[in-house]
């Protein structure tokens, strides 16, 4: 059987490199590795290079730990890699990329909903006071 | 609907062609194309999720800005990478490195040649000694062979002399009558007895 090299395979399948999160860890304990892999490979399968990690569960100091290898991320972005949405969001929060629009919009939505619930609570209290 | 379908995320195609880089995405549902809709979902009308137009406009603006910045960043990174690669290949440091490497290569080659010379000399000495030893051995073997041959010849001569001496006592046609009479005149007795202690007794009852 002819063993095609990875470059030829890529050309044949027409994929691209993606910087994405590969899930690992155990049951009820996820752990993501930020990884440069071909687009068509499986999520946890063979990757080209690991560029960092992301722990979604907060630790004892209530921090979520993220690590990046900025040098290699720059290299892969220069080679034409596409980051996925969560990776782009994380990098935006880190300051390496501009802040993702969805983070801003979701924060605004959250503030609005919190303001709304606060207003509703205040109205309920006023009603209760009015009743009393 | 009741077909056996792999529910887990691991693709089935992996077992069929493990070498292929592409893996088919697995089936998500249990139903095939021909299965009818469920009774509970008979009157369901799928509506798109509600969108706030103001927010959408703002979002679109933000996205265009974001994409612009991302494109610019990507080009920057590409440029940096290319510059780094160029410098690595044809920079000032690269020339020095190349020079150092060539010098190292030359010195190593010189050392290699010296080693080869030394080993060749040793080998030549050893080969000489072995040749001399072989010559010595051949000479000694030749000597031995000669001695063997002479000894053999001497032995054969001795045997010939012995035979000649014995030939004097042979019984021929002329001696036959005399010898017969001689033998009849002197009977020889070869009988003997042995004692338990091991002593032989040659005296017997014969005349």
Short mmCIF file of N, CA and C in Angstrom, two decimals, chain A:
data_model
loop_
_atom_site.label_atom_id
_atom_site.label_comp_id
_atom_site.label_asym_id
_atom_site.label_seq_id
_atom_site.Cartn_x
_atom_site.Cartn_y
_atom_site.Cartn_z
N UNK A 1 0.88 -1.21 0.00
CA UNK A 1 0.00 0.00 0.00
C UNK A 1 0.89 1.23 0.00
N UNK A 2 0.59 2.17 -0.85
CA UNK A 2 1.42 3.39 -0.92
C UNK A 2 1.14 4.23 0.33
N UNK A 3 2.19 4.61 1.02
CA UNK A 3 2.03 5.39 2.25
C UNK A 3 2.23 6.85 1.91
N UNK A 4 1.12 7.59 1.76
CA UNK A 4 1.23 9.00 1.38
C UNK A 4 1.70 9.81 2.57
N UNK A 5 2.50 10.80 2.32
CA UNK A 5 2.95 11.68 3.40
C UNK A 5 1.81 12.61 3.80
N UNK A 6 1.93 13.25 4.95
CA UNK A 6 0.81 14.04 5.47
C UNK A 6 0.51 15.22 4.56
N UNK A 7 1.56 15.81 3.93
CA UNK A 7 1.32 16.96 3.05
C UNK A 7 0.46 16.56 1.87
N UNK A 8 0.84 15.41 1.26
CA UNK A 8 0.06 14.95 0.11
C UNK A 8 -1.38 14.67 0.52
N UNK A 9 -1.54 14.05 1.71
CA UNK A 9 -2.89 13.75 2.19
C UNK A 9 -3.69 15.04 2.31
N UNK A 10 -3.00 16.08 2.87
CA UNK A 10 -3.69 17.36 3.04
C UNK A 10 -4.15 17.91 1.69
N UNK A 11 -3.25 17.84 0.71
CA UNK A 11 -3.58 18.35 -0.61
C UNK A 11 -4.76 17.58 -1.17
N UNK A 12 -4.74 16.26 -0.95
CA UNK A 12 -5.79 15.41 -1.50
C UNK A 12 -7.13 15.72 -0.86
N UNK A 13 -7.13 15.90 0.52
CA UNK A 13 -8.38 16.10 1.20
C UNK A 13 -8.77 17.56 1.27
N UNK A 14 -7.84 18.48 0.99
CA UNK A 14 -8.17 19.91 0.96
C UNK A 14 -8.49 20.47 2.32
N UNK A 15 -7.76 20.06 3.35
CA UNK A 15 -8.04 20.59 4.68
C UNK A 15 -7.16 21.78 4.99
N UNK A 16 -7.32 22.30 6.21
CA UNK A 16 -6.45 23.38 6.67
C UNK A 16 -6.13 23.13 8.13
N UNK A 17 -5.12 23.85 8.61
CA UNK A 17 -4.73 23.68 10.00
C UNK A 17 -5.67 24.50 10.87
N UNK A 18 -6.08 23.93 12.00
CA UNK A 18 -6.96 24.63 12.93
C UNK A 18 -6.31 24.64 14.30
N UNK A 19 -6.49 25.76 15.00
CA UNK A 19 -6.06 25.84 16.41
C UNK A 19 -7.33 25.70 17.22
N UNK A 20 -7.42 24.59 17.92
CA UNK A 20 -8.68 24.28 18.59
C UNK A 20 -8.43 23.59 19.92
N UNK A 21 -9.54 23.34 20.64
CA UNK A 21 -9.43 22.71 21.96
C UNK A 21 -9.67 21.21 21.79
N UNK A 22 -8.76 20.40 22.31
CA UNK A 22 -8.91 18.95 22.32
C UNK A 22 -9.27 18.54 23.73
N UNK A 23 -10.37 17.79 23.87
CA UNK A 23 -10.87 17.46 25.20
C UNK A 23 -10.12 16.27 25.76
N UNK A 24 -9.82 16.34 27.04
CA UNK A 24 -9.22 15.21 27.74
C UNK A 24 -9.73 15.20 29.16
N UNK A 25 -9.09 14.48 30.03
CA UNK A 25 -9.51 14.47 31.43
C UNK A 25 -10.33 13.23 31.74
N UNK A 26 -11.22 13.32 32.72
CA UNK A 26 -12.00 12.17 33.18
C UNK A 26 -13.48 12.57 33.22
N UNK A 27 -14.32 11.60 33.71
CA UNK A 27 -15.75 11.88 33.81
C UNK A 27 -15.97 13.04 34.76
N UNK A 28 -16.86 13.98 34.33
CA UNK A 28 -17.18 15.17 35.13
C UNK A 28 -15.94 15.98 35.47
N UNK A 29 -14.86 15.83 34.68
CA UNK A 29 -13.65 16.60 34.93
C UNK A 29 -13.00 16.88 33.57
N UNK A 30 -13.52 17.84 32.82
CA UNK A 30 -12.91 18.10 31.51
C UNK A 30 -11.60 18.85 31.65
N UNK A 31 -10.77 18.73 30.61
CA UNK A 31 -9.50 19.46 30.53
C UNK A 31 -9.17 19.61 29.07
N UNK A 32 -8.95 20.82 28.63
CA UNK A 32 -8.72 21.06 27.20
C UNK A 32 -7.26 21.35 26.94
N UNK A 33 -6.76 20.83 25.80
CA UNK A 33 -5.43 21.19 25.33
C UNK A 33 -5.61 22.04 24.08
N UNK A 34 -4.92 23.17 24.03
CA UNK A 34 -5.01 24.04 22.84
C UNK A 34 -4.00 23.48 21.85
N UNK A 35 -4.48 23.11 20.70
CA UNK A 35 -3.73 22.22 19.83
C UNK A 35 -3.84 22.71 18.39
N UNK A 36 -2.72 22.59 17.64
CA UNK A 36 -2.76 22.86 16.20
C UNK A 36 -2.89 21.51 15.51
N UNK A 37 -4.02 21.31 14.81
CA UNK A 37 -4.26 20.03 14.15
C UNK A 37 -4.93 20.30 12.81
N UNK A 38 -4.91 19.29 11.93
CA UNK A 38 -5.62 19.42 10.66
C UNK A 38 -7.11 19.44 10.92
N UNK A 39 -7.82 20.15 10.06
CA UNK A 39 -9.24 20.39 10.27
C UNK A 39 -10.02 19.09 10.31
N UNK A 40 -9.68 18.15 9.43
CA UNK A 40 -10.51 16.96 9.27
C UNK A 40 -10.18 15.85 10.27
N UNK A 41 -9.16 16.05 11.08
CA UNK A 41 -8.83 15.00 12.03
C UNK A 41 -9.85 15.00 13.16
N UNK A 42 -9.94 13.88 13.89
CA UNK A 42 -10.89 13.82 15.00
C UNK A 42 -10.44 14.78 16.10
N UNK A 43 -11.37 15.10 16.99
CA UNK A 43 -11.11 16.15 17.97
C UNK A 43 -9.93 15.82 18.87
N UNK A 44 -9.87 14.56 19.33
CA UNK A 44 -8.80 14.20 20.25
C UNK A 44 -7.70 13.41 19.57
N UNK A 45 -7.71 13.38 18.24
CA UNK A 45 -6.78 12.52 17.53
C UNK A 45 -5.41 13.14 17.38
N UNK A 46 -4.68 12.66 16.36
CA UNK A 46 -3.30 13.06 16.17
C UNK A 46 -3.25 14.54 15.83
N UNK A 47 -2.45 15.31 16.57
CA UNK A 47 -2.32 16.74 16.28
C UNK A 47 -0.89 17.03 15.87
N UNK A 48 -0.71 18.26 15.33
CA UNK A 48 0.62 18.63 14.85
C UNK A 48 1.48 19.10 16.01
N UNK A 49 0.89 19.95 16.88
CA UNK A 49 1.66 20.52 17.97
C UNK A 49 0.72 20.99 19.05
N UNK A 50 1.12 20.88 20.29
CA UNK A 50 0.32 21.41 21.38
C UNK A 50 0.77 22.83 21.68
N UNK A 51 -0.20 23.77 21.74
CA UNK A 51 0.16 25.17 21.92
C UNK A 51 -0.31 25.72 23.25
N UNK A 52 -0.80 24.86 24.15
CA UNK A 52 -1.25 25.38 25.43
C UNK A 52 -2.32 24.50 26.02
N UNK A 53 -2.92 24.99 27.11
CA UNK A 53 -3.95 24.20 27.79
C UNK A 53 -4.97 25.15 28.38
N UNK A 54 -6.16 24.57 28.70
CA UNK A 54 -7.22 25.37 29.31
C UNK A 54 -7.97 24.48 30.28
N UNK A 55 -8.05 24.92 31.56
CA UNK A 55 -8.76 24.14 32.57
C UNK A 55 -10.07 24.86 32.86
N UNK A 56 -11.21 24.31 32.43
CA UNK A 56 -12.47 25.04 32.58
C UNK A 56 -13.00 25.11 34.00
N UNK A 57 -12.55 24.19 34.89
CA UNK A 57 -13.05 24.22 36.25
C UNK A 57 -12.16 25.11 37.12
N UNK A 58 -12.74 26.02 37.92
CA UNK A 58 -11.90 26.91 38.73
C UNK A 58 -11.22 26.16 39.86
N UNK A 59 -10.01 26.62 40.21
CA UNK A 59 -9.25 25.94 41.25
C UNK A 59 -9.60 26.53 42.62
N UNK A 60 -8.79 26.19 43.63
CA UNK A 60 -9.15 26.57 45.01
C UNK A 60 -9.13 28.08 45.20
N UNK A 61 -8.36 28.79 44.35
CA UNK A 61 -8.35 30.26 44.45
C UNK A 61 -9.37 30.88 43.49
N UNK A 62 -10.29 30.06 42.99
CA UNK A 62 -11.34 30.52 42.08
C UNK A 62 -10.75 31.10 40.80
N UNK A 63 -9.69 30.46 40.28
CA UNK A 63 -9.09 30.89 39.02
C UNK A 63 -9.24 29.75 38.01
N UNK A 64 -9.44 30.16 36.72
CA UNK A 64 -9.41 29.18 35.63
C UNK A 64 -8.09 29.37 34.92
N UNK A 65 -7.26 28.32 34.90
CA UNK A 65 -5.90 28.46 34.38
C UNK A 65 -5.85 28.19 32.88
N UNK A 66 -5.20 29.12 32.18
CA UNK A 66 -5.00 28.97 30.73
C UNK A 66 -3.53 29.20 30.44
N UNK A 67 -2.98 28.45 29.48
CA UNK A 67 -1.59 28.66 29.08
C UNK A 67 -1.52 28.75 27.58
N UNK A 68 -0.61 29.61 27.06
CA UNK A 68 -0.43 29.75 25.62
C UNK A 68 1.05 29.76 25.29
N UNK A 69 1.40 29.21 24.12
CA UNK A 69 2.75 29.31 23.60
C UNK A 69 2.69 30.32 22.46
N UNK A 70 2.84 31.63 22.80
CA UNK A 70 2.55 32.69 21.83
C UNK A 70 3.44 32.62 20.61
N UNK A 71 4.70 32.21 20.82
CA UNK A 71 5.63 32.13 19.70
C UNK A 71 5.11 31.17 18.62
N UNK A 72 4.74 29.98 19.07
CA UNK A 72 4.29 28.98 18.10
C UNK A 72 2.93 29.36 17.55
N UNK A 73 2.07 30.02 18.38
CA UNK A 73 0.76 30.46 17.86
C UNK A 73 0.98 31.45 16.73
N UNK A 74 1.92 32.36 16.92
CA UNK A 74 2.23 33.33 15.85
C UNK A 74 2.66 32.59 14.59
N UNK A 75 3.52 31.57 14.78
CA UNK A 75 4.00 30.81 13.62
C UNK A 75 2.85 30.17 12.86
N UNK A 76 1.98 29.53 13.60
CA UNK A 76 0.89 28.81 12.92
C UNK A 76 -0.10 29.76 12.29
N UNK A 77 -0.36 30.92 12.96
CA UNK A 77 -1.23 31.91 12.35
C UNK A 77 -0.60 32.44 11.06
N UNK A 78 0.72 32.59 11.09
CA UNK A 78 1.40 33.01 9.87
C UNK A 78 1.32 31.96 8.78
N UNK A 79 1.29 30.67 9.18
CA UNK A 79 1.18 29.61 8.18
C UNK A 79 -0.24 29.45 7.67
N UNK A 80 -1.21 30.16 8.25
CA UNK A 80 -2.58 30.09 7.75
C UNK A 80 -3.48 29.20 8.57
N UNK A 81 -3.32 29.15 9.88
CA UNK A 81 -4.20 28.33 10.72
C UNK A 81 -5.42 29.16 11.12
N UNK A 82 -6.57 28.48 11.27
CA UNK A 82 -7.80 29.14 11.69
C UNK A 82 -8.09 28.77 13.12
N UNK A 83 -8.19 29.75 14.03
CA UNK A 83 -8.61 29.39 15.39
C UNK A 83 -10.12 29.23 15.45
N UNK A 84 -10.57 28.33 16.36
CA UNK A 84 -12.01 28.16 16.54
C UNK A 84 -12.53 29.23 17.48
N UNK A 85 -13.89 29.29 17.60
CA UNK A 85 -14.50 30.37 18.39
C UNK A 85 -14.01 30.41 19.82
N UNK A 86 -14.06 29.27 20.55
CA UNK A 86 -13.60 29.35 21.94
C UNK A 86 -12.13 29.75 22.08
N UNK A 87 -11.31 29.26 21.16
CA UNK A 87 -9.89 29.62 21.22
C UNK A 87 -9.72 31.11 20.95
N UNK A 88 -10.50 31.63 19.97
CA UNK A 88 -10.41 33.06 19.67
C UNK A 88 -10.87 33.89 20.87
N UNK A 89 -11.92 33.41 21.53
CA UNK A 89 -12.41 34.14 22.71
C UNK A 89 -11.36 34.17 23.80
N UNK A 90 -10.75 32.99 24.06
CA UNK A 90 -9.73 32.93 25.12
C UNK A 90 -8.57 33.85 24.80
N UNK A 91 -8.13 33.80 23.53
CA UNK A 91 -6.99 34.64 23.16
C UNK A 91 -7.35 36.12 23.25
N UNK A 92 -8.63 36.43 22.93
CA UNK A 92 -9.07 37.81 23.07
C UNK A 92 -9.02 38.27 24.52
N UNK A 93 -9.48 37.38 25.41
CA UNK A 93 -9.43 37.73 26.84
C UNK A 93 -8.00 37.86 27.31
N UNK A 94 -7.11 37.06 26.73
CA UNK A 94 -5.70 37.11 27.14
C UNK A 94 -5.03 38.39 26.66
N UNK A 95 -5.57 39.00 25.58
CA UNK A 95 -4.98 40.22 25.08
C UNK A 95 -4.16 40.04 23.82
N UNK A 96 -3.97 38.78 23.39
CA UNK A 96 -3.17 38.50 22.20
C UNK A 96 -3.94 38.89 20.95
N UNK A 97 -5.25 38.60 20.92
CA UNK A 97 -6.13 39.01 19.83
C UNK A 97 -7.00 40.17 20.34
N UNK A 98 -7.68 40.89 19.44
CA UNK A 98 -8.69 41.84 19.94
C UNK A 98 -9.84 41.07 20.59
N UNK A 99 -10.54 41.75 21.51
CA UNK A 99 -11.65 41.10 22.21
C UNK A 99 -12.71 40.64 21.23
N UNK A 100 -13.16 39.39 21.39
CA UNK A 100 -14.16 38.83 20.47
C UNK A 100 -15.48 39.58 20.65
N UNK A 101 -16.20 39.90 19.55
CA UNK A 101 -17.48 40.64 19.69
C UNK A 101 -18.49 39.90 20.57
N UNK A 102 -18.49 38.55 20.48
CA UNK A 102 -19.48 37.81 21.25
C UNK A 102 -19.23 37.93 22.73
N UNK A 103 -17.96 38.03 23.17
CA UNK A 103 -17.71 38.21 24.61
C UNK A 103 -18.34 39.52 25.06
N UNK A 104 -18.16 40.58 24.25
CA UNK A 104 -18.71 41.89 24.63
C UNK A 104 -20.22 41.82 24.68
N UNK A 105 -20.82 41.22 23.61
CA UNK A 105 -22.28 41.17 23.57
C UNK A 105 -22.84 40.31 24.68
N UNK A 106 -22.17 39.19 24.97
CA UNK A 106 -22.69 38.35 26.04
C UNK A 106 -22.58 39.05 27.38
N UNK A 107 -21.48 39.78 27.60
CA UNK A 107 -21.36 40.54 28.84
C UNK A 107 -22.47 41.58 28.95
N UNK A 108 -22.73 42.27 27.82
CA UNK A 108 -23.81 43.28 27.85
C UNK A 108 -25.15 42.63 28.17
N UNK A 109 -25.40 41.48 27.52
CA UNK A 109 -26.67 40.80 27.76
C UNK A 109 -26.81 40.43 29.22
N UNK A 110 -25.67 39.94 29.78
CA UNK A 110 -25.74 39.53 31.18
C UNK A 110 -26.04 40.72 32.08
N UNK A 111 -25.36 41.84 31.78
CA UNK A 111 -25.58 43.04 32.60
C UNK A 111 -27.05 43.46 32.50
N UNK A 112 -27.59 43.45 31.25
CA UNK A 112 -28.98 43.84 31.06
C UNK A 112 -29.91 42.94 31.85
N UNK A 113 -29.70 41.64 31.76
CA UNK A 113 -30.60 40.71 32.45
C UNK A 113 -30.50 40.89 33.94
N UNK A 114 -29.27 41.11 34.44
CA UNK A 114 -29.11 41.33 35.89
C UNK A 114 -29.82 42.60 36.32
N UNK A 115 -29.68 43.66 35.48
CA UNK A 115 -30.37 44.92 35.79
C UNK A 115 -31.88 44.70 35.82
N UNK A 116 -32.36 43.93 34.82
CA UNK A 116 -33.80 43.65 34.76
C UNK A 116 -34.27 42.92 36.01
N UNK A 117 -33.53 41.85 36.38
CA UNK A 117 -33.95 41.09 37.58
C UNK A 117 -33.89 41.98 38.80
N UNK A 118 -32.85 42.84 38.89
CA UNK A 118 -32.77 43.75 40.05
C UNK A 118 -33.98 44.68 40.10
N UNK A 119 -34.33 45.25 38.90
CA UNK A 119 -35.51 46.13 38.84
C UNK A 119 -36.75 45.39 39.27
N UNK A 120 -36.91 44.13 38.77
CA UNK A 120 -38.09 43.35 39.13
C UNK A 120 -38.14 43.13 40.63
N UNK A 121 -36.95 42.77 41.21
CA UNK A 121 -36.93 42.57 42.67
C UNK A 121 -37.32 43.85 43.40
N UNK A 122 -36.79 44.99 42.93
CA UNK A 122 -37.15 46.26 43.58
C UNK A 122 -38.64 46.52 43.47
N UNK A 123 -39.21 46.27 42.27
CA UNK A 123 -40.65 46.47 42.10
C UNK A 123 -41.42 45.55 43.04
N UNK A 124 -40.98 44.27 43.16
CA UNK A 124 -41.66 43.35 44.08
C UNK A 124 -41.61 43.89 45.51
N UNK A 125 -40.44 44.37 45.90
CA UNK A 125 -40.31 44.91 47.27
C UNK A 125 -41.24 46.11 47.46
N UNK A 126 -41.27 46.99 46.44
CA UNK A 126 -42.17 48.17 46.54
C UNK A 126 -43.63 47.73 46.71
N UNK A 127 -44.00 46.72 45.87
CA UNK A 127 -45.38 46.23 45.98
C UNK A 127 -45.65 45.69 47.36
N UNK A 128 -44.67 44.89 47.86
CA UNK A 128 -44.87 44.31 49.20
C UNK A 128 -45.02 45.41 50.24
N UNK A 129 -44.12 46.46 50.11
CA UNK A 129 -44.21 47.57 51.06
C UNK A 129 -45.54 48.29 50.92
N UNK A 130 -45.99 48.49 49.63
CA UNK A 130 -47.26 49.16 49.40
C UNK A 130 -48.40 48.36 50.04
N UNK A 131 -48.34 47.00 49.88
CA UNK A 131 -49.38 46.17 50.48
C UNK A 131 -49.40 46.35 51.99
N UNK A 132 -48.12 46.33 52.56
CA UNK A 132 -48.06 46.47 54.01
C UNK A 132 -48.47 47.89 54.38
#
